Coordinates of C-alpha atoms in Angstrom, one line a residue:
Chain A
X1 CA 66.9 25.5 -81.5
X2 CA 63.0 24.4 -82.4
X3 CA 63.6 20.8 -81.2
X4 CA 64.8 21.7 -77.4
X5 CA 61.9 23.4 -77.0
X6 CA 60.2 21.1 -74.8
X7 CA 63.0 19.5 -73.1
X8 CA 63.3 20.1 -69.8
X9 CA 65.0 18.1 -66.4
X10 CA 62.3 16.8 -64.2
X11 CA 62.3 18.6 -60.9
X12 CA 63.2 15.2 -58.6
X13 CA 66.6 14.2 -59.6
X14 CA 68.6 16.7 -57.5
X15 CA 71.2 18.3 -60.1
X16 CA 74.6 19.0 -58.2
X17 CA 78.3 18.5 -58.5
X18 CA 81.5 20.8 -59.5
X19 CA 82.2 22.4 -62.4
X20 CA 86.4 22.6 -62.6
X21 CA 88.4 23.7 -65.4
X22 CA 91.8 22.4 -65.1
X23 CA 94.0 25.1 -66.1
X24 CA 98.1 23.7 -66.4
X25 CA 98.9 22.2 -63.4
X26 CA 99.1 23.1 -60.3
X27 CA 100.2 22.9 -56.5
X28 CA 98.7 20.0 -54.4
X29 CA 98.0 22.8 -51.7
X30 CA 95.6 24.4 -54.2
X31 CA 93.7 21.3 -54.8
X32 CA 91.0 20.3 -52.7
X33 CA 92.1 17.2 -51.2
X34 CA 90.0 16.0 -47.5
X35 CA 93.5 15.3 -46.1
X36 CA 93.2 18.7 -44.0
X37 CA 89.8 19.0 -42.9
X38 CA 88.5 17.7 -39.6
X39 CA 88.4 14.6 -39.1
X40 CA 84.6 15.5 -37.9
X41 CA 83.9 16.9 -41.5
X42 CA 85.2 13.7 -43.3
X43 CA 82.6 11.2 -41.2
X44 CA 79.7 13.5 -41.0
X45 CA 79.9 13.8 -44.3
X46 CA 80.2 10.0 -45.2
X47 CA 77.2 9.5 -41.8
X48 CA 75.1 12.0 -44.3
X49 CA 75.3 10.3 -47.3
X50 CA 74.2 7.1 -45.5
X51 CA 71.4 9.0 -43.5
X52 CA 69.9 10.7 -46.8
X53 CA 70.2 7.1 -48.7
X54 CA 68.1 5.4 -45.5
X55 CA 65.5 7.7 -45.9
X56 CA 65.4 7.2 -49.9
X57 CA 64.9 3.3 -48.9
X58 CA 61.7 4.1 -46.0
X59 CA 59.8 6.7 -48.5
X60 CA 60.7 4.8 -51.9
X61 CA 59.7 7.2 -55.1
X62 CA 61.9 8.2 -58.0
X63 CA 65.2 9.6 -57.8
X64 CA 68.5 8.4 -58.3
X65 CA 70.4 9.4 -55.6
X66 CA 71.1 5.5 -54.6
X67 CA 71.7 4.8 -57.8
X68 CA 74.2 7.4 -58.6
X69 CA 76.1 8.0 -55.6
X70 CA 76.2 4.3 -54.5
X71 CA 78.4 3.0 -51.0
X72 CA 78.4 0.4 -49.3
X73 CA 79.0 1.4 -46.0
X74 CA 75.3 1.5 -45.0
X75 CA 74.3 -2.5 -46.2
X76 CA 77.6 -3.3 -44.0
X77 CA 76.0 -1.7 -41.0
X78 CA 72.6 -3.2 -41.8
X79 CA 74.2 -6.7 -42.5
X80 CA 76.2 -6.5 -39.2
X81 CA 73.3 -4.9 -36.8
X82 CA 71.2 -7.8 -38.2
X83 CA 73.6 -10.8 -37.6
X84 CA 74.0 -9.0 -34.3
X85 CA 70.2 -9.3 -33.6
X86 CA 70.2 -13.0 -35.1
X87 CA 72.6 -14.2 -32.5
X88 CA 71.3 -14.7 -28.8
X89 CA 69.0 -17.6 -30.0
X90 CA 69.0 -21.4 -29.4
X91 CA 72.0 -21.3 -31.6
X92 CA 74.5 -21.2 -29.0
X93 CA 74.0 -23.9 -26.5
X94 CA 71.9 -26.5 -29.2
X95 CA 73.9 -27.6 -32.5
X96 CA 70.2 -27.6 -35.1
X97 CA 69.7 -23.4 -34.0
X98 CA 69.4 -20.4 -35.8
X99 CA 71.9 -18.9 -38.2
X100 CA 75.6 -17.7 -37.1
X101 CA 76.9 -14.8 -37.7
X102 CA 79.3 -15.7 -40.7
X103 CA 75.8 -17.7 -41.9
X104 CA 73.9 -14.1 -41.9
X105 CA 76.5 -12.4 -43.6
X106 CA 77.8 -15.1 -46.1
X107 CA 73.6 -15.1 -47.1
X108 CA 73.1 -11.8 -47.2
X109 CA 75.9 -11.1 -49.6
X110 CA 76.4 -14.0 -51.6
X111 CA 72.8 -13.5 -52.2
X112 CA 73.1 -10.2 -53.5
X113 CA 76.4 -10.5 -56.2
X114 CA 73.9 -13.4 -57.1
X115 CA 71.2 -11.9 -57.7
X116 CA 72.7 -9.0 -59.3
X117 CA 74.7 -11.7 -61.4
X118 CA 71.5 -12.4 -62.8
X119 CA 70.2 -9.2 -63.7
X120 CA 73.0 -8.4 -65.6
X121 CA 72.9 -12.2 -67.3
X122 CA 69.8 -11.2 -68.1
X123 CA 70.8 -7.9 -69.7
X124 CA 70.3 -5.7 -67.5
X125 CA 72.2 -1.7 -67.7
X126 CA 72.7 -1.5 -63.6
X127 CA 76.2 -1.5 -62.4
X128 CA 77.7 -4.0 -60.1
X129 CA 78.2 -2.1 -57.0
X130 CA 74.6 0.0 -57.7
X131 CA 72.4 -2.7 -57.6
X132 CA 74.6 -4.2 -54.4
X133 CA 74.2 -0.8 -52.9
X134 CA 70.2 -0.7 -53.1
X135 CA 69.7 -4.3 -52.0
X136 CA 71.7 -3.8 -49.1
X137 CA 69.9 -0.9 -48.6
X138 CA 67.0 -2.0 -48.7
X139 CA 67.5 -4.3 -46.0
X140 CA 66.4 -1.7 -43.6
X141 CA 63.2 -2.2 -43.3
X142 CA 63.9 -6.1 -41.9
X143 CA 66.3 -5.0 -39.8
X144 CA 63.6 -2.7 -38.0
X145 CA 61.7 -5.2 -38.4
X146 CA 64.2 -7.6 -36.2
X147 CA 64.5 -4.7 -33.4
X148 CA 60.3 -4.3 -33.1
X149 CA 60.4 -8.4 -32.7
X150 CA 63.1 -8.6 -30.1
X151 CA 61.8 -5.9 -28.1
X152 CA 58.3 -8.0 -28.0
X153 CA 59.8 -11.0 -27.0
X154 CA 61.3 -9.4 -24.5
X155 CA 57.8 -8.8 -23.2
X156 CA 56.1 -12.0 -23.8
X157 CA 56.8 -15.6 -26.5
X158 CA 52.8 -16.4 -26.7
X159 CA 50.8 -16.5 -29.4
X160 CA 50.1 -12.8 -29.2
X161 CA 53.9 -12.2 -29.5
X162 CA 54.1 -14.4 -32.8
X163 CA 50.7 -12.7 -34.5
X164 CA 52.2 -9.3 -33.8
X165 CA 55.5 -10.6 -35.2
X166 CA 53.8 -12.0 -38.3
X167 CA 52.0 -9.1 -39.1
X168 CA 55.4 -6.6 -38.6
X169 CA 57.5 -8.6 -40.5
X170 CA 55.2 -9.6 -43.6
X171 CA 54.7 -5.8 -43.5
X172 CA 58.6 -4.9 -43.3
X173 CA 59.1 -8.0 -46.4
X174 CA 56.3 -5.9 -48.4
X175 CA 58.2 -2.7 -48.0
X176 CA 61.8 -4.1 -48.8
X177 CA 60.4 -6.0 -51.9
X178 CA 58.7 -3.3 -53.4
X179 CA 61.7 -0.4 -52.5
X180 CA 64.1 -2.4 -54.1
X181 CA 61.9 -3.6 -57.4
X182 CA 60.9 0.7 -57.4
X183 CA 65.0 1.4 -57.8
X184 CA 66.0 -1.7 -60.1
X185 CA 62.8 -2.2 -61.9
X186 CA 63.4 0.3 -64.3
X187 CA 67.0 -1.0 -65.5
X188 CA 65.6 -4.1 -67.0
X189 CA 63.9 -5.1 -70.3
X190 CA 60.5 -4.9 -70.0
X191 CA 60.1 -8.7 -70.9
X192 CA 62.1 -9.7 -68.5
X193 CA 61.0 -7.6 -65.1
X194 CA 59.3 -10.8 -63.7
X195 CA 62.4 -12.7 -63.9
X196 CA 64.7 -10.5 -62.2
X197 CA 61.9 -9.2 -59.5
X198 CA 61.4 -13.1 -58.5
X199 CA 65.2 -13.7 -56.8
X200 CA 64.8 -10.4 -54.8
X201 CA 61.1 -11.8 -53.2
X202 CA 63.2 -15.2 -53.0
X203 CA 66.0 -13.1 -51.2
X204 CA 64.0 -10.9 -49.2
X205 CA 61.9 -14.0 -48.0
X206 CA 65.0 -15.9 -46.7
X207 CA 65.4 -13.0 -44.7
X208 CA 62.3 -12.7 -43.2
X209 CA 62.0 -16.0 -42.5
X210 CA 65.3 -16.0 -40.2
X211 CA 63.9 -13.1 -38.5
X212 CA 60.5 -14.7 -37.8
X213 CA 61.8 -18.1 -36.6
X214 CA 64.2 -16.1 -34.0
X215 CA 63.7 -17.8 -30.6
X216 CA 65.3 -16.7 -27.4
X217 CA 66.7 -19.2 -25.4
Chain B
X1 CA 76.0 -12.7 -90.5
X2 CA 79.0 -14.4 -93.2
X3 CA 78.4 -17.9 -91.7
X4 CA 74.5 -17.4 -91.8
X5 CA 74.3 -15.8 -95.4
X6 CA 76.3 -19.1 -96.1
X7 CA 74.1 -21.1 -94.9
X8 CA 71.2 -19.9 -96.2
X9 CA 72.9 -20.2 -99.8
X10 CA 73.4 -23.7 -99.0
X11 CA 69.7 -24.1 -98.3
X12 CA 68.5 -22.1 -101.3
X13 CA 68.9 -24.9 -103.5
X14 CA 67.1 -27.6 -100.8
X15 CA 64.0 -24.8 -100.5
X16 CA 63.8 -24.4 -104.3
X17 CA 64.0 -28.1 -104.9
X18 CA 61.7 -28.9 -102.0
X19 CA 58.9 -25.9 -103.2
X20 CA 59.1 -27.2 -106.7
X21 CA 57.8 -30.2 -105.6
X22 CA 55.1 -29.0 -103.1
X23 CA 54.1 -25.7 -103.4
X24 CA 52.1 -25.6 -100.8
X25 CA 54.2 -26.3 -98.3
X26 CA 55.4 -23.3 -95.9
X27 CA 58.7 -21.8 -96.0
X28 CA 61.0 -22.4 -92.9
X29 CA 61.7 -18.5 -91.1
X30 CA 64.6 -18.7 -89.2
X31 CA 64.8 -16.0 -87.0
X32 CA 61.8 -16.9 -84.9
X33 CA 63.2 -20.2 -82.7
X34 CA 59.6 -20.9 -81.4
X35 CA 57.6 -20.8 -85.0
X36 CA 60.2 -23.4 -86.1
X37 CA 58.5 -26.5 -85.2
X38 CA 55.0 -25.3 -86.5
X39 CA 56.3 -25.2 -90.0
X40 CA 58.5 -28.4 -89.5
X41 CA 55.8 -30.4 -88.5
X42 CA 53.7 -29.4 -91.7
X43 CA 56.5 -29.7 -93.7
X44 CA 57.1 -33.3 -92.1
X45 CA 53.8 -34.2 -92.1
X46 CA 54.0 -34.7 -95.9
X47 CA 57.0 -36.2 -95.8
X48 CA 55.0 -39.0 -94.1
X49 CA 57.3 -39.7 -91.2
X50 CA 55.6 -37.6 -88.1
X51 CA 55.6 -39.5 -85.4
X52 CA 59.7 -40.6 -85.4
X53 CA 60.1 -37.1 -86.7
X54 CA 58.2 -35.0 -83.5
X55 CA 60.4 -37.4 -81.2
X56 CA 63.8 -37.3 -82.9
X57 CA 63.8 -33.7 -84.6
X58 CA 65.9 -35.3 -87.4
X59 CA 65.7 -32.7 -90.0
X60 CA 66.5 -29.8 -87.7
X61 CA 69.5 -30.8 -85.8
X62 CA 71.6 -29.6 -88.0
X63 CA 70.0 -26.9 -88.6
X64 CA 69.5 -26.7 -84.9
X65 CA 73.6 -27.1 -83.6
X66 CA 74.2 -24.3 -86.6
X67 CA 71.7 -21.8 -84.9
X68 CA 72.9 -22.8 -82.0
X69 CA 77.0 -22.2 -83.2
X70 CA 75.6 -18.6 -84.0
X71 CA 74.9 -17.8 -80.7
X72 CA 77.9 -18.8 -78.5
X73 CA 80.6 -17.7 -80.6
X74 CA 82.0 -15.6 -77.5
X75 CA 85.2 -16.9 -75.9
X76 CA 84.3 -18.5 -72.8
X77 CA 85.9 -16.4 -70.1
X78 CA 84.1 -13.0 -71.5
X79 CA 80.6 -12.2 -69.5
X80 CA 79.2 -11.9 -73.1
X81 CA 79.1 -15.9 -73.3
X82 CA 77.2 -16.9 -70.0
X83 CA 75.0 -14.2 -71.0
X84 CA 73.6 -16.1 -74.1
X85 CA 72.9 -18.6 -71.4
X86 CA 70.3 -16.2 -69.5
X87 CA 68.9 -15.2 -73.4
X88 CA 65.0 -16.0 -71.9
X89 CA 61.8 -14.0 -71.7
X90 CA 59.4 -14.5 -69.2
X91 CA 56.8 -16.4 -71.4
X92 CA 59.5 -18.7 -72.1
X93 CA 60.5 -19.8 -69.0
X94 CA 56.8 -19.8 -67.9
X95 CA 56.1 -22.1 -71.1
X96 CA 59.0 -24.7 -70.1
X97 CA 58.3 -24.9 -66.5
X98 CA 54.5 -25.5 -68.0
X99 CA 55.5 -28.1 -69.6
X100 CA 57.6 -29.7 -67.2
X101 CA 54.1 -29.9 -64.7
X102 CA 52.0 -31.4 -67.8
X103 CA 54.2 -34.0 -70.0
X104 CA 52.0 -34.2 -73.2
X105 CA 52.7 -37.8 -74.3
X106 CA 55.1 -38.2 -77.6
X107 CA 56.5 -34.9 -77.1
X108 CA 60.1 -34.7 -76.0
X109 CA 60.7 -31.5 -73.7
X110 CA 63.7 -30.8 -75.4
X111 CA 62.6 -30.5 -78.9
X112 CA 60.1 -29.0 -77.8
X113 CA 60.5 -26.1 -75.6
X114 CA 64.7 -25.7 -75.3
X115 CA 64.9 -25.7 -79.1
X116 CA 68.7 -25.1 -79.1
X117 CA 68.1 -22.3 -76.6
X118 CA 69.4 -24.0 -73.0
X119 CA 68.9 -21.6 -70.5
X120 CA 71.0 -21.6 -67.0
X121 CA 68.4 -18.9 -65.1
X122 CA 65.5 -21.7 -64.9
X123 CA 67.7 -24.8 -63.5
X124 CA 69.6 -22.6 -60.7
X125 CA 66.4 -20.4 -59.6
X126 CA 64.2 -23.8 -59.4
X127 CA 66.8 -25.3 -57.9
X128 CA 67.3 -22.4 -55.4
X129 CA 63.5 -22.2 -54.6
X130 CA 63.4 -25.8 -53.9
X131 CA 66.0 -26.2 -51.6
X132 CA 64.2 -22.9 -49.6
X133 CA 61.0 -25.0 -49.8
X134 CA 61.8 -28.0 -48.5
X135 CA 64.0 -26.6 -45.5
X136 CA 61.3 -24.4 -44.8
X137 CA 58.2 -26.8 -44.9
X138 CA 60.4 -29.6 -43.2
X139 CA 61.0 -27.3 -40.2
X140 CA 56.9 -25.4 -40.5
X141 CA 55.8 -29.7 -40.4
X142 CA 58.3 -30.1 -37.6
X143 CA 57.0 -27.7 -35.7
X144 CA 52.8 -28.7 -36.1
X145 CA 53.8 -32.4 -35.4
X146 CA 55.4 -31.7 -32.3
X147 CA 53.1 -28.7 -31.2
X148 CA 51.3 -29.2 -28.4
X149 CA 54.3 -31.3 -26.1
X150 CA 55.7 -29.9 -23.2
X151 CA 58.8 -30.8 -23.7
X152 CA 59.8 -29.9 -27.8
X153 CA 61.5 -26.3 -27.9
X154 CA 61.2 -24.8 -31.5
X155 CA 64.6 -24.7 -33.4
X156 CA 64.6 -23.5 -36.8
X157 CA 66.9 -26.1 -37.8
X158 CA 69.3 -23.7 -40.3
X159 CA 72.1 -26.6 -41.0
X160 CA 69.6 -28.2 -43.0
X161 CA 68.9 -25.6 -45.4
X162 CA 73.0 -26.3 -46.3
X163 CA 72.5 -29.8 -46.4
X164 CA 69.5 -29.1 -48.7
X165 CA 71.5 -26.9 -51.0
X166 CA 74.3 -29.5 -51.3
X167 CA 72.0 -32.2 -52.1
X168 CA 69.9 -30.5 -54.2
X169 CA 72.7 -28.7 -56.5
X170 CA 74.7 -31.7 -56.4
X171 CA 71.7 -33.4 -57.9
X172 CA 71.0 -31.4 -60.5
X173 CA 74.5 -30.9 -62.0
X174 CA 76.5 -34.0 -61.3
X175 CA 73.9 -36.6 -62.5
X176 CA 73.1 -34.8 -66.0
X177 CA 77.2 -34.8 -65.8
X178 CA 77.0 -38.3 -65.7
X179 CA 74.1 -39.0 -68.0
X180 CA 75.6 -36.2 -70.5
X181 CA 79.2 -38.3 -70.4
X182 CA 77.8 -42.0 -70.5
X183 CA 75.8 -40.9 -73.7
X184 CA 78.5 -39.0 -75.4
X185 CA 80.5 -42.8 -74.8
X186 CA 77.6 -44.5 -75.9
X187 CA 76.8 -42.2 -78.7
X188 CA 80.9 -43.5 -80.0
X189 CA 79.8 -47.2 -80.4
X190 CA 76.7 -47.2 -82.0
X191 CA 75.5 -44.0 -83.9
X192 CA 72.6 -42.3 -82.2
X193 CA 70.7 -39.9 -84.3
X194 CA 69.2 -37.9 -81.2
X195 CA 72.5 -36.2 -78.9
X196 CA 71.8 -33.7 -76.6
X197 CA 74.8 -31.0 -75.1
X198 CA 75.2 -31.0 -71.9
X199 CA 73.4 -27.8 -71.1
X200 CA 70.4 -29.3 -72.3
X201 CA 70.5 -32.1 -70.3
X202 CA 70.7 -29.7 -67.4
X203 CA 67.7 -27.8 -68.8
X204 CA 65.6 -31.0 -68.3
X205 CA 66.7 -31.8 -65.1
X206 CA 66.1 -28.2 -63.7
X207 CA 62.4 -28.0 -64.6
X208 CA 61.5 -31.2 -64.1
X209 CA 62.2 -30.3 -60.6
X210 CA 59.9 -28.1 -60.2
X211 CA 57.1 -30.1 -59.4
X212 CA 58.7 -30.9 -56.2
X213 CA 58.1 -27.5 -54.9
X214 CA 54.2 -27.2 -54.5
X215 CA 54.9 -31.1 -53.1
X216 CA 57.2 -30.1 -50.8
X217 CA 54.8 -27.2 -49.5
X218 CA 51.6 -30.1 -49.4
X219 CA 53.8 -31.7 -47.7
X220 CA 53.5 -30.1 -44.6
X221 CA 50.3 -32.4 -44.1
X222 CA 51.2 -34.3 -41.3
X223 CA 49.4 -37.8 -42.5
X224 CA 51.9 -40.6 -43.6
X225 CA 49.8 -42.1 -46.8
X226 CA 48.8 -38.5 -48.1
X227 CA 52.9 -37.9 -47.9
X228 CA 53.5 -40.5 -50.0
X229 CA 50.4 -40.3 -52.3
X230 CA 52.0 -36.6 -53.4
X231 CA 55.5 -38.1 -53.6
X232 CA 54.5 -40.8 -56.3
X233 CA 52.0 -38.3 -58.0
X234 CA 55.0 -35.7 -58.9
X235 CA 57.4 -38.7 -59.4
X236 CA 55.5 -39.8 -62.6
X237 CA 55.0 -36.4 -63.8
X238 CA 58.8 -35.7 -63.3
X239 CA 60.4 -38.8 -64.1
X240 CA 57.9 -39.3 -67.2
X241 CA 59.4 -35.7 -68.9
X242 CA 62.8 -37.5 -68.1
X243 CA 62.0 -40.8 -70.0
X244 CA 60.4 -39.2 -72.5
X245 CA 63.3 -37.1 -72.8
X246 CA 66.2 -39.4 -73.2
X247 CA 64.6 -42.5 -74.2
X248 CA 64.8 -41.6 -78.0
X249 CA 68.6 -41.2 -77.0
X250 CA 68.6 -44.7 -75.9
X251 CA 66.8 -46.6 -77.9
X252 CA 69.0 -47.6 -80.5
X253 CA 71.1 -48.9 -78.6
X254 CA 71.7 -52.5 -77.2
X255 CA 68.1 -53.1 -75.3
X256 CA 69.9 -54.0 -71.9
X257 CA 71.8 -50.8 -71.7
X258 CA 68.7 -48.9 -72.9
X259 CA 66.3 -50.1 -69.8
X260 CA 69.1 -49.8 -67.5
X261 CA 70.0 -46.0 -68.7
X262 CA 66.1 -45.4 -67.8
X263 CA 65.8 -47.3 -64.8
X264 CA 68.6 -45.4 -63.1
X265 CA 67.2 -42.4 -63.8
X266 CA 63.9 -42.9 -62.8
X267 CA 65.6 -44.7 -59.5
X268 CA 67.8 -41.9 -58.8
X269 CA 64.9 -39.7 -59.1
X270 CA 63.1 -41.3 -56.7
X271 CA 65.9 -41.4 -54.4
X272 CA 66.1 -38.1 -54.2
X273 CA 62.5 -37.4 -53.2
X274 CA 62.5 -40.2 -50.5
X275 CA 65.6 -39.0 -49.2
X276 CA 64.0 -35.5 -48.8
X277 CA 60.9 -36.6 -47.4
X278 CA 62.5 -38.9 -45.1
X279 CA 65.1 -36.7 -44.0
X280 CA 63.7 -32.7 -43.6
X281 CA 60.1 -33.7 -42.4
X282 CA 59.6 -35.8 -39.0
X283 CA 57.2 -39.1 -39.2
X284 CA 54.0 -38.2 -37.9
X285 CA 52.5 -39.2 -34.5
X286 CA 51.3 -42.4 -34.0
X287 CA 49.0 -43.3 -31.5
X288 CA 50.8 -46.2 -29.5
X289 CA 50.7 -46.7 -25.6
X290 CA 54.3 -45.4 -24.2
X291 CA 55.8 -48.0 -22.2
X292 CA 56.4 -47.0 -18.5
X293 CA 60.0 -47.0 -17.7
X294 CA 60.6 -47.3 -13.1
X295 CA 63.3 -45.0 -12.5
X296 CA 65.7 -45.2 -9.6
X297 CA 64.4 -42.5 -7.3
X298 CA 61.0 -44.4 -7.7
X299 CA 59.4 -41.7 -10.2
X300 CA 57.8 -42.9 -12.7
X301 CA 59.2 -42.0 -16.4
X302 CA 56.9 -42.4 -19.6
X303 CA 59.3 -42.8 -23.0
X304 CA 57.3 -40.8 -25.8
X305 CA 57.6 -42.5 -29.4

């Protein structure tokens, strides 16, 4: 075949799955079914797939392993660790505070099926639950960026505190812009990048700015 | 494509009439929504009626609602639908929310930058932004007023940014509702030439917001007459793409209704901004003496303004 000549897989997208040829039918004990293995085996497994995704999100480049294989369990653990963090504030005793809980997680969500809403208005080839996946994944970097803030205003609320605050969390809002707009980026039309990257800086901001306006009580 | 080969049947004989007369003049392409009104306006030009022409669009409405019957031929409750709402490039919704910030006298926004393509993405992302802005800038002003007291422990204020939304959205879709309804009743009893859907109408009122949100950001200044310097400054660029908009919708009609349809836009325009300034960003200090208030165990208490 001339033409396949110079086809050929790029070397990052990791190439894996199972190859069965169903032949008649046969027993359920012959099947592979995760009803008998350890219970161990079935949540390391699941812990794995989280783990590798998190490290896709801290060292962004191209491959389509958050894309492909998307779940949704780690922007639920994100979501929750973060509205966990939030709390604590002025919100409890004052009535004007910081965000509840239900307000974290009703804007971190809401703002994501809109957002992918609009990239697929716009004509965009993602799935639903893909581009959900990666922009609750790639909420990480904030929420690291919540944990490095708490623990310095656990040592001090001057005006050191806040410049060191500022600086981590414009620097965690870089990251989580630009890891997202790396995986979703390329599912868009090209004259239309600029109008789906703009809710995701919009979202992302939000986010930072509830995390940088945290005051203990 | 039946409809449209129709159509341009139809047309054939208009063209052939219309280039038998002038030769010169330039052929009308359709498939290219933004070079439309180039060629209309030479072609109306020597028809000798510009200036009514630029304002009302007369000879393209219908030419307009037909284009605009292509498009959303999609049931409503299929995705496919709403998408032809989202059916923008970036240099167009960079061009309307241009001209939203810099009204060019005698030309209506509507003709000329929706041109029978209302988007939804530039109304509910400007509207989003805005009500973002505002509670932020309110609470960053907040905070620089009331800096250096001992006594003022930062909150970041989060109802407000749900207030904000609510007012903000409510804003921009129920009072083009309104305006969309009371001209459709309007538009029964004496005949209007210029109608605009309803999507349109939300077009307008989406990016003429947007000038509010470098105000809102300026307004973090914490001096009273430069507050409201901004706040009339963005209220004639805003509400002058509104008047200029609707006001060929108007016109014809009885001269009472017409001035009152206007005036309550402008007004409610301008209720909105005053509400938000007055509301999301604190007065600024002013130096008066407190007055010394003798408590009972003999301290002495000074009330702060």
């Amino acid at each position: 075949f001339p033409g396949l000549t110079d086809v050929s897989i790029s070397e990052d997208i990791p190439v894996e799955g199972e190859i069965t040829v169903p032949v008649g039918s046969h027993s359920p004990d012959e099947d592979f079914s995760t009803l008998d293995e350890p219970v161990r085996d079935t949540i390391m497994r699941d812990l794995k797939a989280v783990g590798k995704k998190f490290v896709h999100v801290m060292y962004p480049k191209k491959s389509s392993a958050l894309l492909r294989d998307w779940d949704l369990w780690g922007p639920l653990v994100l979501c929750v660790s973060l509205a966990l963090m939030l709390q604590g504030g002025s919100a409890d005793s004052r009535d004007d505070g910081g965000p509840q809980f239900a307000e974290v997680f009703v804007i971190i969500w809401f703002g994501a099926v809109v957002i992918t809403l609009n990239s697929k208005l716009l004509g965009g080839t993602i799935s639903f639950f893909q581009s959900l996946c990666v922009l609750g994944y790639c909420v990480l970097p904030l929420t690291v960026a919540m944990l490095v803030c708490r623990l310095v205003l656990l040592v001090g609320s001057g005006t050191i505190s806040f410049i060191i605050r500022l600086v981590v969390v414009i620097a965690m809002f870089g990251w989580s812009t630009l890891a997202s707009t790396a995986f979703l980026a390329d599912s868009q039309p090209p004259n239309r990048k600029a109008l789906v990257v703009y809710p995701i800086f919009l979202f992302y901001f939000v986010i930072s700015w509830m995390i940088l306006t945290f005051t203990p009580q | 494509i039946a409809y449209l080969a129709m159509y341009l049947f139809a047309e054939f004989d208009d063209a052939a009439n219309l280039l038998a007369a002038n030769p010169d003049a330039t052929t009308i392409s359709i498939d290219e929504p933004v070079e439309i009104p180039k060629n209309q306006h030479s072609h109306l030009q020597q028809t000798g009626r510009e200036e009514d022409d630029e304002l009302l669009g007369t000879n393209d409405s219908d030419k307009t609602e037909l284009l605009a019957g292509q498009k959303k031929s999609a049931p409503f409750w299929t995705f496919d639908y709403y998408q032809t709402f989202f059916d923008v490039d970036t240099y167009q919704v960079l061009d309307r929310i241009k001209g939203s910030v810099f009204p060019v006298p005698g030309k209506n926004f509507v003709r000329l930058y929706i041109r029978s393509n209302p988007d939804l993405y530039g109304p509910f992302w400007i509207c989003a932004t805005l009500v973002f802005t505002i509670a932020v800038s309110g609470n960053l002003s907040n905070f620089f007023i009331h800096l250096g007291k001992p006594t003022y422990h930062y909150v970041p204020e989060f109802r407000k940014v749900s207030i904000a939304a609510t007012t903000i959205y409510a804003y921009a879709w129920l009072v083009p509702l309104a305006l969309w309804g009371f001209l459709m009743w309007r538009n029964s009893k004496v005949m209007n030439i210029v109608s605009y859907s309803f999507l349109e109408i939300v077009c307008v009122y989406g990016y003429s917001l947007f000038i509010y949100i470098p105000t809102a950001i300026l307004w973090i200044i914490p001096q009273e007459v430069v507050r409201w310097v901004l706040m009339v400054f963005s209220l004639c660029l805003s509400g002058s793409v509104l008047v200029m908009t609707f006001w060929p919708a108007v016109r014809d009609d009885n001269r009472r209704v017409a001035l009152v349809t206007v005036g309550t836009i402008v007004l409610l325009h301008a209720l909105l901004s005053v509400g938000c300034l007055a509301y999301f960003f604190d007065a600024p200090e002013v130096d008066v003496p407190a007055p010394i208030i003798p408590a009972e165990n003999g301290t002495v208490i000074t009330k702060s303004q």
